[in-house]
PDB file of C-alpha atoms in Angstrom:
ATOM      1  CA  UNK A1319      93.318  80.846 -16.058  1.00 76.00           C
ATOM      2  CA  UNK A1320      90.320  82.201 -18.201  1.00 91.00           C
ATOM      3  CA  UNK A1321      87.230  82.536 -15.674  1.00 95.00           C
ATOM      4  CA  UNK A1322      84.670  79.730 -16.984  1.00 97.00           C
ATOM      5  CA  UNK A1323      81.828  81.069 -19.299  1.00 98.00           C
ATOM      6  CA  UNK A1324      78.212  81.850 -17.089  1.00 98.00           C
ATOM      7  CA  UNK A1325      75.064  83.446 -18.916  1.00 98.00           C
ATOM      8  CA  UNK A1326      74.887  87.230 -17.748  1.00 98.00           C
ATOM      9  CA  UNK A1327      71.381  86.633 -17.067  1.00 97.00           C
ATOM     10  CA  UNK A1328      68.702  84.580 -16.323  1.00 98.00           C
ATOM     11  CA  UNK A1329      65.049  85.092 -15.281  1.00 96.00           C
ATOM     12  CA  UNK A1330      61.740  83.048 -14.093  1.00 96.00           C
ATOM     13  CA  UNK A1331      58.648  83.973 -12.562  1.00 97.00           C
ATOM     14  CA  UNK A1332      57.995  82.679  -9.035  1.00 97.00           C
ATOM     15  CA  UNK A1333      57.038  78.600  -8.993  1.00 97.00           C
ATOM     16  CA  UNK A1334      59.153  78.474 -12.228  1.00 97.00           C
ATOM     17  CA  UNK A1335      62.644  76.971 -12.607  1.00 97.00           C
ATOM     18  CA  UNK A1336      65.631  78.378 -14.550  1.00 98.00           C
ATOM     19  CA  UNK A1337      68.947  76.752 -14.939  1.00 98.00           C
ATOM     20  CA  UNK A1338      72.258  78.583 -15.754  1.00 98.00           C
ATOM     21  CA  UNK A1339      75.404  76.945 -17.309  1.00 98.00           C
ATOM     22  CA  UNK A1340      78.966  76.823 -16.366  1.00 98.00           C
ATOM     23  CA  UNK A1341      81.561  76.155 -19.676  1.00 98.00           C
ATOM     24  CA  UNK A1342      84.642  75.674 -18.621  1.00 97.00           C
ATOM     25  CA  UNK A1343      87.533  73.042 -20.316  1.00 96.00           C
ATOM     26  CA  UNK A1344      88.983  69.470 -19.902  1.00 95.00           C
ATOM     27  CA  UNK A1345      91.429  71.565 -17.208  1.00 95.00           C
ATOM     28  CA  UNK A1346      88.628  72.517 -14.953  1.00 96.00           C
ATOM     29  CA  UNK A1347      85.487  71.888 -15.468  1.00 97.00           C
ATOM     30  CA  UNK A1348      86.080  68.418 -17.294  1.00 96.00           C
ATOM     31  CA  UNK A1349      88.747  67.366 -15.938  1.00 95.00           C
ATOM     32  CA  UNK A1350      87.613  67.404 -12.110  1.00 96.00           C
ATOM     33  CA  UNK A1351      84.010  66.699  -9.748  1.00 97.00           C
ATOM     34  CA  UNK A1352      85.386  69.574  -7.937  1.00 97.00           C
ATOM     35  CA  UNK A1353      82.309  72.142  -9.328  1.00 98.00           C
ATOM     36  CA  UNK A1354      80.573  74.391  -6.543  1.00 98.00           C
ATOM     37  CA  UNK A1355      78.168  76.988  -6.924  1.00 98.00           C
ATOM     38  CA  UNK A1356      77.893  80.260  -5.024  1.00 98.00           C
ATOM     39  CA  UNK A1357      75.302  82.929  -4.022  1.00 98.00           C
ATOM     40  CA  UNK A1358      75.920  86.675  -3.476  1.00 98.00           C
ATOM     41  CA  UNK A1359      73.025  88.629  -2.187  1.00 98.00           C
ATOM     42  CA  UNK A1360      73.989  92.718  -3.133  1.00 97.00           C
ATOM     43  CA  UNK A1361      76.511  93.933  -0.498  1.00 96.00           C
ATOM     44  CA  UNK A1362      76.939  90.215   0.812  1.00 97.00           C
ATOM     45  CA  UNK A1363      79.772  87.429   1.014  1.00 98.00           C
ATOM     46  CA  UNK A1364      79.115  84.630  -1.208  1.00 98.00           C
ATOM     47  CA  UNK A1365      76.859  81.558  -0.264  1.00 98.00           C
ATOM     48  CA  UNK A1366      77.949  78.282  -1.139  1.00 98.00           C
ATOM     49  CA  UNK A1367      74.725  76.064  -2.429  1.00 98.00           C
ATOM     50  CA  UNK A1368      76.415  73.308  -4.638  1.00 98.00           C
ATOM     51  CA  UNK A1369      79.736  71.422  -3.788  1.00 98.00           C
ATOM     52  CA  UNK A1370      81.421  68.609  -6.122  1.00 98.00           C
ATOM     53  CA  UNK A1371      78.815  69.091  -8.742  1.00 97.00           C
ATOM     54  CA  UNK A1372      75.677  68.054  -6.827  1.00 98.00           C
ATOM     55  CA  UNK A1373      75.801  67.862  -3.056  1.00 98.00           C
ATOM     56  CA  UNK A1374      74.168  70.200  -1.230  1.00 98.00           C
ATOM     57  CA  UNK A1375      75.244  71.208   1.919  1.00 97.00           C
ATOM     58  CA  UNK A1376      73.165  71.150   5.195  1.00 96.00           C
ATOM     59  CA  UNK A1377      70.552  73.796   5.357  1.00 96.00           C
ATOM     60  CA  UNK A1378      70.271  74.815   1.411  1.00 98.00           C
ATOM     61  CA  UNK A1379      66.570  73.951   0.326  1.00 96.00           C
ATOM     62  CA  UNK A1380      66.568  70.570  -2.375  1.00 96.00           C
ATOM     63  CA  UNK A1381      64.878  73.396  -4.911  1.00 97.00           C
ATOM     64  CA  UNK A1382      68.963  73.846  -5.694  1.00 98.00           C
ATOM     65  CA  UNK A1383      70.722  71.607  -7.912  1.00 98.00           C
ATOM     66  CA  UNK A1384      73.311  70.459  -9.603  1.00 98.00           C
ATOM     67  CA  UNK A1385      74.726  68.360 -12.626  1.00 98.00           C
ATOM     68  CA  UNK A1386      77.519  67.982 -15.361  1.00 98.00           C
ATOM     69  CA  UNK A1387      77.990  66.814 -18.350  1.00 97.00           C
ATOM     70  CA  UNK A1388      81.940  67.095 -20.004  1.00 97.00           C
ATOM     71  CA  UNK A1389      82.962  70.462 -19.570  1.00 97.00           C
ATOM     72  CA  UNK A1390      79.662  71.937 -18.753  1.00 98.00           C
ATOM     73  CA  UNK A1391      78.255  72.200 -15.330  1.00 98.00           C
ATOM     74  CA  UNK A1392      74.689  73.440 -14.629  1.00 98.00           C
ATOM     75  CA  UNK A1393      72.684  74.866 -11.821  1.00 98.00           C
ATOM     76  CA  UNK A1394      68.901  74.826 -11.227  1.00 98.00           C
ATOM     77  CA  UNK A1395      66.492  76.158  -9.255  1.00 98.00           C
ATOM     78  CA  UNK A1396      63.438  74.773  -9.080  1.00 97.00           C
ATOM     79  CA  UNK A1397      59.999  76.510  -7.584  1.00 96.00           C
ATOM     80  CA  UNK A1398      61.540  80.437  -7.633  1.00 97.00           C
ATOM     81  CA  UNK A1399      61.173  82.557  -5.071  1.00 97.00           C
ATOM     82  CA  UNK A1400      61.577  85.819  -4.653  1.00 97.00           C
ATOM     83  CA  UNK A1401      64.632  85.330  -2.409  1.00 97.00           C
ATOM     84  CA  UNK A1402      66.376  83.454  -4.578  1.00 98.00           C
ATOM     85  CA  UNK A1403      66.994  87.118  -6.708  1.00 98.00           C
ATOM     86  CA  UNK A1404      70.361  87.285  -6.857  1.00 98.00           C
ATOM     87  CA  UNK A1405      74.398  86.622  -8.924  1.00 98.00           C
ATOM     88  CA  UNK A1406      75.098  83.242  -9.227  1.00 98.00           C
ATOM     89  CA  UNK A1407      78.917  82.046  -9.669  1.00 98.00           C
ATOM     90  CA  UNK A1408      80.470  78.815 -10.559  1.00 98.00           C
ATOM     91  CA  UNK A1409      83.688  77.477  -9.266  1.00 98.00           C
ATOM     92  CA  UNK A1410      86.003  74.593 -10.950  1.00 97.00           C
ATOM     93  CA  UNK A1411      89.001  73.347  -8.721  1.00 96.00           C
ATOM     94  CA  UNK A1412      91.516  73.382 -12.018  1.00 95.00           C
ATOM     95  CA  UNK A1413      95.096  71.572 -10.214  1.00 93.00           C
ATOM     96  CA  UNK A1414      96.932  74.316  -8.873  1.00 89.00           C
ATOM     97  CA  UNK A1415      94.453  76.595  -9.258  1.00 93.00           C
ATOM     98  CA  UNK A1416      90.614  77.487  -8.726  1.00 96.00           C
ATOM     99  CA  UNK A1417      88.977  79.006 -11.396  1.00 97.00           C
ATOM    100  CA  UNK A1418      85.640  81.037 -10.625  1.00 98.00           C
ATOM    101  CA  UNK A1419      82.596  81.559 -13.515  1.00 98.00           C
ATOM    102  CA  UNK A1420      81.662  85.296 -14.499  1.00 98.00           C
ATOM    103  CA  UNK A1421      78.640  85.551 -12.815  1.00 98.00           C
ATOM    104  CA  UNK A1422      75.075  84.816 -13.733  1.00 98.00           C
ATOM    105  CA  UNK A1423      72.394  87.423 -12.184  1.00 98.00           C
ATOM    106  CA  UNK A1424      69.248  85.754 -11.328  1.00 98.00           C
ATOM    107  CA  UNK A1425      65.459  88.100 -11.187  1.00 97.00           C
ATOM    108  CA  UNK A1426      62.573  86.824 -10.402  1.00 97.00           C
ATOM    109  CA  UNK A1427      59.906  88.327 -12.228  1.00 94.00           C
TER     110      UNK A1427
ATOM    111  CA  UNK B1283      80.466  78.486  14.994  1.00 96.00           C
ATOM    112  CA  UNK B1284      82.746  79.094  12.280  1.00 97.00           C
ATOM    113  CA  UNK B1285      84.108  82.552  11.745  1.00 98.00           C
ATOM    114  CA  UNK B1286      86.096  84.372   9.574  1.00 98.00           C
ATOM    115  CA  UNK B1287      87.205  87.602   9.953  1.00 98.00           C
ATOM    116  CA  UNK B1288      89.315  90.040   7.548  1.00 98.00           C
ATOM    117  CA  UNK B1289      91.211  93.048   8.686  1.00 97.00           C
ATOM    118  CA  UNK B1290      93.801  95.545   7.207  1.00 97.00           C
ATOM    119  CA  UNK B1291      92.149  96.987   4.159  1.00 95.00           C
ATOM    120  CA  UNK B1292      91.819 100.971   3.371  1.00 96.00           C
ATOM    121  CA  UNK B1293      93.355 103.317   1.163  1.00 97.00           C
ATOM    122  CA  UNK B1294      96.744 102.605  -0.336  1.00 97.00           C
ATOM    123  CA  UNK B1295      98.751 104.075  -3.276  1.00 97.00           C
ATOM    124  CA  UNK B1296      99.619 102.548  -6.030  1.00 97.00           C
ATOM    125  CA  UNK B1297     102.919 101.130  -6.077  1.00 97.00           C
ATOM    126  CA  UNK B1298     102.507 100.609  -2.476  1.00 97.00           C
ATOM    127  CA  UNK B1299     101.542  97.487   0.256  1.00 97.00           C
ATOM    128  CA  UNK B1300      99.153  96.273   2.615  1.00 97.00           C
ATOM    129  CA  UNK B1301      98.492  93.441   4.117  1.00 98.00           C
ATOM    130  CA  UNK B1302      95.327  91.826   5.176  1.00 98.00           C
ATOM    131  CA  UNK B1303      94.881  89.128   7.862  1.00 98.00           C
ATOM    132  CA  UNK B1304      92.156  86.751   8.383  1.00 98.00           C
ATOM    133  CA  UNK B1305      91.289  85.847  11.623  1.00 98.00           C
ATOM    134  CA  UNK B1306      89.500  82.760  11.728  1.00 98.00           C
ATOM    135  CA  UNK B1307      87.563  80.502  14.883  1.00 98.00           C
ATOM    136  CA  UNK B1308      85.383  78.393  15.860  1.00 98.00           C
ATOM    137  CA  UNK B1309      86.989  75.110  13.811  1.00 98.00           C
ATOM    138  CA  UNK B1310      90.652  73.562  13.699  1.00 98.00           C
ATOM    139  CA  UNK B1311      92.288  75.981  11.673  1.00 98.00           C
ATOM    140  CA  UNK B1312      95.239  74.151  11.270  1.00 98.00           C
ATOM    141  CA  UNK B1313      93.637  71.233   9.734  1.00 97.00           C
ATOM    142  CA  UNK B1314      92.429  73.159   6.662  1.00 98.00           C
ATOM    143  CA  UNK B1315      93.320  75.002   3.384  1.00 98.00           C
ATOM    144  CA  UNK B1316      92.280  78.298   3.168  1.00 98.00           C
ATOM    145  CA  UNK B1317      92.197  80.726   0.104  1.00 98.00           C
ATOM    146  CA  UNK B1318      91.651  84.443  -0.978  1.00 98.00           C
ATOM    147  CA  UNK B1319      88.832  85.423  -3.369  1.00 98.00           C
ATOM    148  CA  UNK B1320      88.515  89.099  -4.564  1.00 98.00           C
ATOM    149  CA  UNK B1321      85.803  91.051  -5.645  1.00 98.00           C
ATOM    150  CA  UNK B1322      86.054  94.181  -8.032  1.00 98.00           C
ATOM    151  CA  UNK B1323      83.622  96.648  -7.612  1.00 97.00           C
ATOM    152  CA  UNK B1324      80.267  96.117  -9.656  1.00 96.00           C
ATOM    153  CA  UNK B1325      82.844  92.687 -10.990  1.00 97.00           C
ATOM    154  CA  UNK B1326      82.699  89.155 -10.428  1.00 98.00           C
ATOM    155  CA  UNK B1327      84.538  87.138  -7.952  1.00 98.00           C
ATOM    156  CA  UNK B1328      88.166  85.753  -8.664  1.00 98.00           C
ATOM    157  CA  UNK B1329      90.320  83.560  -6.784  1.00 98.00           C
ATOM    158  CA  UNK B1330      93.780  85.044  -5.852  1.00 98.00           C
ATOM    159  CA  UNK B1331      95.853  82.826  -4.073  1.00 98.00           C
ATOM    160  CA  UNK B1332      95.372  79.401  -1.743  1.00 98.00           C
ATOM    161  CA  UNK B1333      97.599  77.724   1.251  1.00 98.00           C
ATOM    162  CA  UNK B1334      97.807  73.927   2.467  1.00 97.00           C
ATOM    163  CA  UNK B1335      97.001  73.382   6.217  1.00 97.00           C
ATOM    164  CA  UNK B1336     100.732  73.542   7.524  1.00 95.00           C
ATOM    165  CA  UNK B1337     101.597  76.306   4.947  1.00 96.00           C
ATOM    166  CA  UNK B1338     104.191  74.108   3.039  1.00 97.00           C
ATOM    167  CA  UNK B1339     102.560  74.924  -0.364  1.00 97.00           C
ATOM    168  CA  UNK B1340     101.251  77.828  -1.876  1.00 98.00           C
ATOM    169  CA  UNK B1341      99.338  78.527  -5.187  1.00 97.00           C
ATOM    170  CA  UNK B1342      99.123  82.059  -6.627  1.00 97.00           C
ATOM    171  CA  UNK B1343      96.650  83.617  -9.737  1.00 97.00           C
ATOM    172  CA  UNK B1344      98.926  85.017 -12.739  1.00 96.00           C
ATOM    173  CA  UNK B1345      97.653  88.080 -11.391  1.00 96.00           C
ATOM    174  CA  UNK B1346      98.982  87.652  -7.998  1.00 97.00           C
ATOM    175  CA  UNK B1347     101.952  85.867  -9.279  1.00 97.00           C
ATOM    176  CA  UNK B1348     105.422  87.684  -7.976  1.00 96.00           C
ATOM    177  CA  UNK B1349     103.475  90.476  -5.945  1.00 98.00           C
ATOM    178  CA  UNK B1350     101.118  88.867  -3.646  1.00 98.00           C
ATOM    179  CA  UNK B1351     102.502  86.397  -0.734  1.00 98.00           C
ATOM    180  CA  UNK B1352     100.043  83.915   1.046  1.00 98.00           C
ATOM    181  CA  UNK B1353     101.193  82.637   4.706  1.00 98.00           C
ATOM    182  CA  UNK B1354      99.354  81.256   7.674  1.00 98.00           C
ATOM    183  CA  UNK B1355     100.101  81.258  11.587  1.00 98.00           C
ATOM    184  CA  UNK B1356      98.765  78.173  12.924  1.00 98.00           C
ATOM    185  CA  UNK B1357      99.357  78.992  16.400  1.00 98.00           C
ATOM    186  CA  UNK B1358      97.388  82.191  16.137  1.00 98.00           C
ATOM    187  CA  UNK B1359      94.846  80.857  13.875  1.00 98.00           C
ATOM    188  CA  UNK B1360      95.453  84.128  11.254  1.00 98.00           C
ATOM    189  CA  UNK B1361      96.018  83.633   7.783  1.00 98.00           C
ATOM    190  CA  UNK B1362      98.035  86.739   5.760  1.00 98.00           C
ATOM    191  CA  UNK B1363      98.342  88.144   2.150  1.00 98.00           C
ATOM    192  CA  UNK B1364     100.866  90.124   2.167  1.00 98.00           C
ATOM    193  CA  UNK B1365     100.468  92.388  -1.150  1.00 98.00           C
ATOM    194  CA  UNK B1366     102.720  94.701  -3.085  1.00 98.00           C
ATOM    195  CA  UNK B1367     103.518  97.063  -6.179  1.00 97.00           C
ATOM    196  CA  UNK B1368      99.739  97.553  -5.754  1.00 98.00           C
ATOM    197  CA  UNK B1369      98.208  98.675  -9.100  1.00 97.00           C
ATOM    198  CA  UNK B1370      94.373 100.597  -9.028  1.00 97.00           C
ATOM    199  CA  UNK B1371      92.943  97.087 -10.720  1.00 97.00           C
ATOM    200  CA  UNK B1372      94.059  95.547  -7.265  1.00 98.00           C
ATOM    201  CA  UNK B1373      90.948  97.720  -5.982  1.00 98.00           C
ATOM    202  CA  UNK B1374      88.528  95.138  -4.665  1.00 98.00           C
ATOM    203  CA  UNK B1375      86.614  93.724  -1.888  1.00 98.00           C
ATOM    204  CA  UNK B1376      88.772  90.757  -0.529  1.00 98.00           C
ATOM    205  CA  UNK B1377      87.391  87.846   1.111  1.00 98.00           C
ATOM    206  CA  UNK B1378      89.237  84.804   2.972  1.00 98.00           C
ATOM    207  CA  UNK B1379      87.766  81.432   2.687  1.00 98.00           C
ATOM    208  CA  UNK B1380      87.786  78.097   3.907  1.00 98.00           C
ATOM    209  CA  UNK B1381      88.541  75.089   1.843  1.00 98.00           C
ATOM    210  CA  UNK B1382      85.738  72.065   2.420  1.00 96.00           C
ATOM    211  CA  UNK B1383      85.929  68.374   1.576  1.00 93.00           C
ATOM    212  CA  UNK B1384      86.055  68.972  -2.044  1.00 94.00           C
ATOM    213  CA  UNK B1385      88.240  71.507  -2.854  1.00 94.00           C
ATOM    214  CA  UNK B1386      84.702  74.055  -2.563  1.00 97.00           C
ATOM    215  CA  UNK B1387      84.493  77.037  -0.042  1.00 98.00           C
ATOM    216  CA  UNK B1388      82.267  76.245   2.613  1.00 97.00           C
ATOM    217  CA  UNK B1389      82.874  79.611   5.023  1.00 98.00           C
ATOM    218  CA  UNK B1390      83.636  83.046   3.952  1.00 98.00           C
ATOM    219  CA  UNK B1391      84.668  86.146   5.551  1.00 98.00           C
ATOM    220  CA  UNK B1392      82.812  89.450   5.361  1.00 98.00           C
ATOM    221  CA  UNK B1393      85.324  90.712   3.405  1.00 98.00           C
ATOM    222  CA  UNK B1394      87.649  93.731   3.261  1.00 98.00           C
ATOM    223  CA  UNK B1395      87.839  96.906   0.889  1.00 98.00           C
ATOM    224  CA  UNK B1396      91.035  97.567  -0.370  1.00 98.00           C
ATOM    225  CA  UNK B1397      91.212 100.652  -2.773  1.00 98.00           C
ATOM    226  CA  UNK B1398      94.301 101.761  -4.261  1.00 98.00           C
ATOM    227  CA  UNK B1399      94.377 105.457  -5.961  1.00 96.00           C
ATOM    228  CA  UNK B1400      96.534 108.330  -5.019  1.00 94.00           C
TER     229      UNK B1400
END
């Protein structure tokens, strides 16, 4: 149950995009469509954005998305904006269990 | 509108319980899974435990594993985890969730402080 491996950090000035990564295994990541993505203002609950690798649900803007490619899942956000400042987690469904990413922090310069 | 709502965290010792409910409307609570998702402070988020819809199955974190218990009450729309031999790296923020289509969390609680130090 090792959390999957995010970028600490990531950064882009406003109007730019910036993508973070998600490394997980053939038992998560790899093995399963099942990859969301989450964000957590400071002091917040966390915000899904992405659900089974791509979708987005109803309301987040289309400047959030999502791919994969074997045991690596990415996120990007396209056209920053200052709001957008904020952690960024991944999530694999991994069988019986769910295994969350360590956390990407996002600034907009 | 969907809501979840946590309840039953404060200050516990270690080696000690608590148990924190999640009281959840707005939906038909009996048709979903529902999990619980911690938070350390100034830490990332990690997934503790998850239930099936009628409560029949049960999946636990090696952390949780043998100390933490999951359960639901359909008829009262609550879900429960039940935790003990609390250690101070149980110290988190703890948030229920709901389960979506595919297997992502689609609602989440506020979340709940639980802080364990003598």
């Amino acid at each position: 149950q090792s959390a999957l491996t995010q970028p600490p950090s990531a950064s882009g000035s406003p109007g730019q995009s910036v993508t973070i990564s998600c490394t997980g295994t053939s038992s998560d990541v790899g093995g399963y469509n099942y990859v969301s993505w989450y964000q957590q203002h400071p002091g917040k609950a966390p915000k899904l954005m992405i659900y089974e690798v791509s979708k987005r649900p109803s309301g987040v803007p289309d400047r959030f998305s999502g791919s994969k490619s074997g045991n690596t899942a990415s996120l990007t956000v396209s056209g920053l904006q200052a709001e957008d400042e904020a952690d960024y987690y991944c999530n694999s469904y991994a069988g019986v269990n769910n295994v969350f990413g360590t956390g990407t922090k996002v600034t907009v310069l | 509108e969907v809501q979840l709502v946590e309840s039953g965290g404060g200050l516990v010792q270690p080696g000690g319980s608590q148990r924190l409910s999640c009281a959840a409307s707005g939906f038909t609570f009996s048709n979903y899974w529902m999990h619980w998702v911690r938070q350390a402070p100034g830490k990332g988020l990690v997934w503790v435990s998850r239930i099936n819809s009628d409560g029949s199955r049960t999946n636990y974190a090696d952390s949780a594993k043998g100390r933490f218990t999951i359960s639901r009450d359909n008829a009262k729309n609550t879900m429960y985890l039940q935790m003990s031999s609390l250690r101070a790296e149980d110290t988190a923020v703890y948030y229920c969730a709901r389960e979506g289509i595919a297997a992502e969390f689609d609602f989440w609680g506020q979340g709940i402080l639980v802080t364990v130090s003598s």
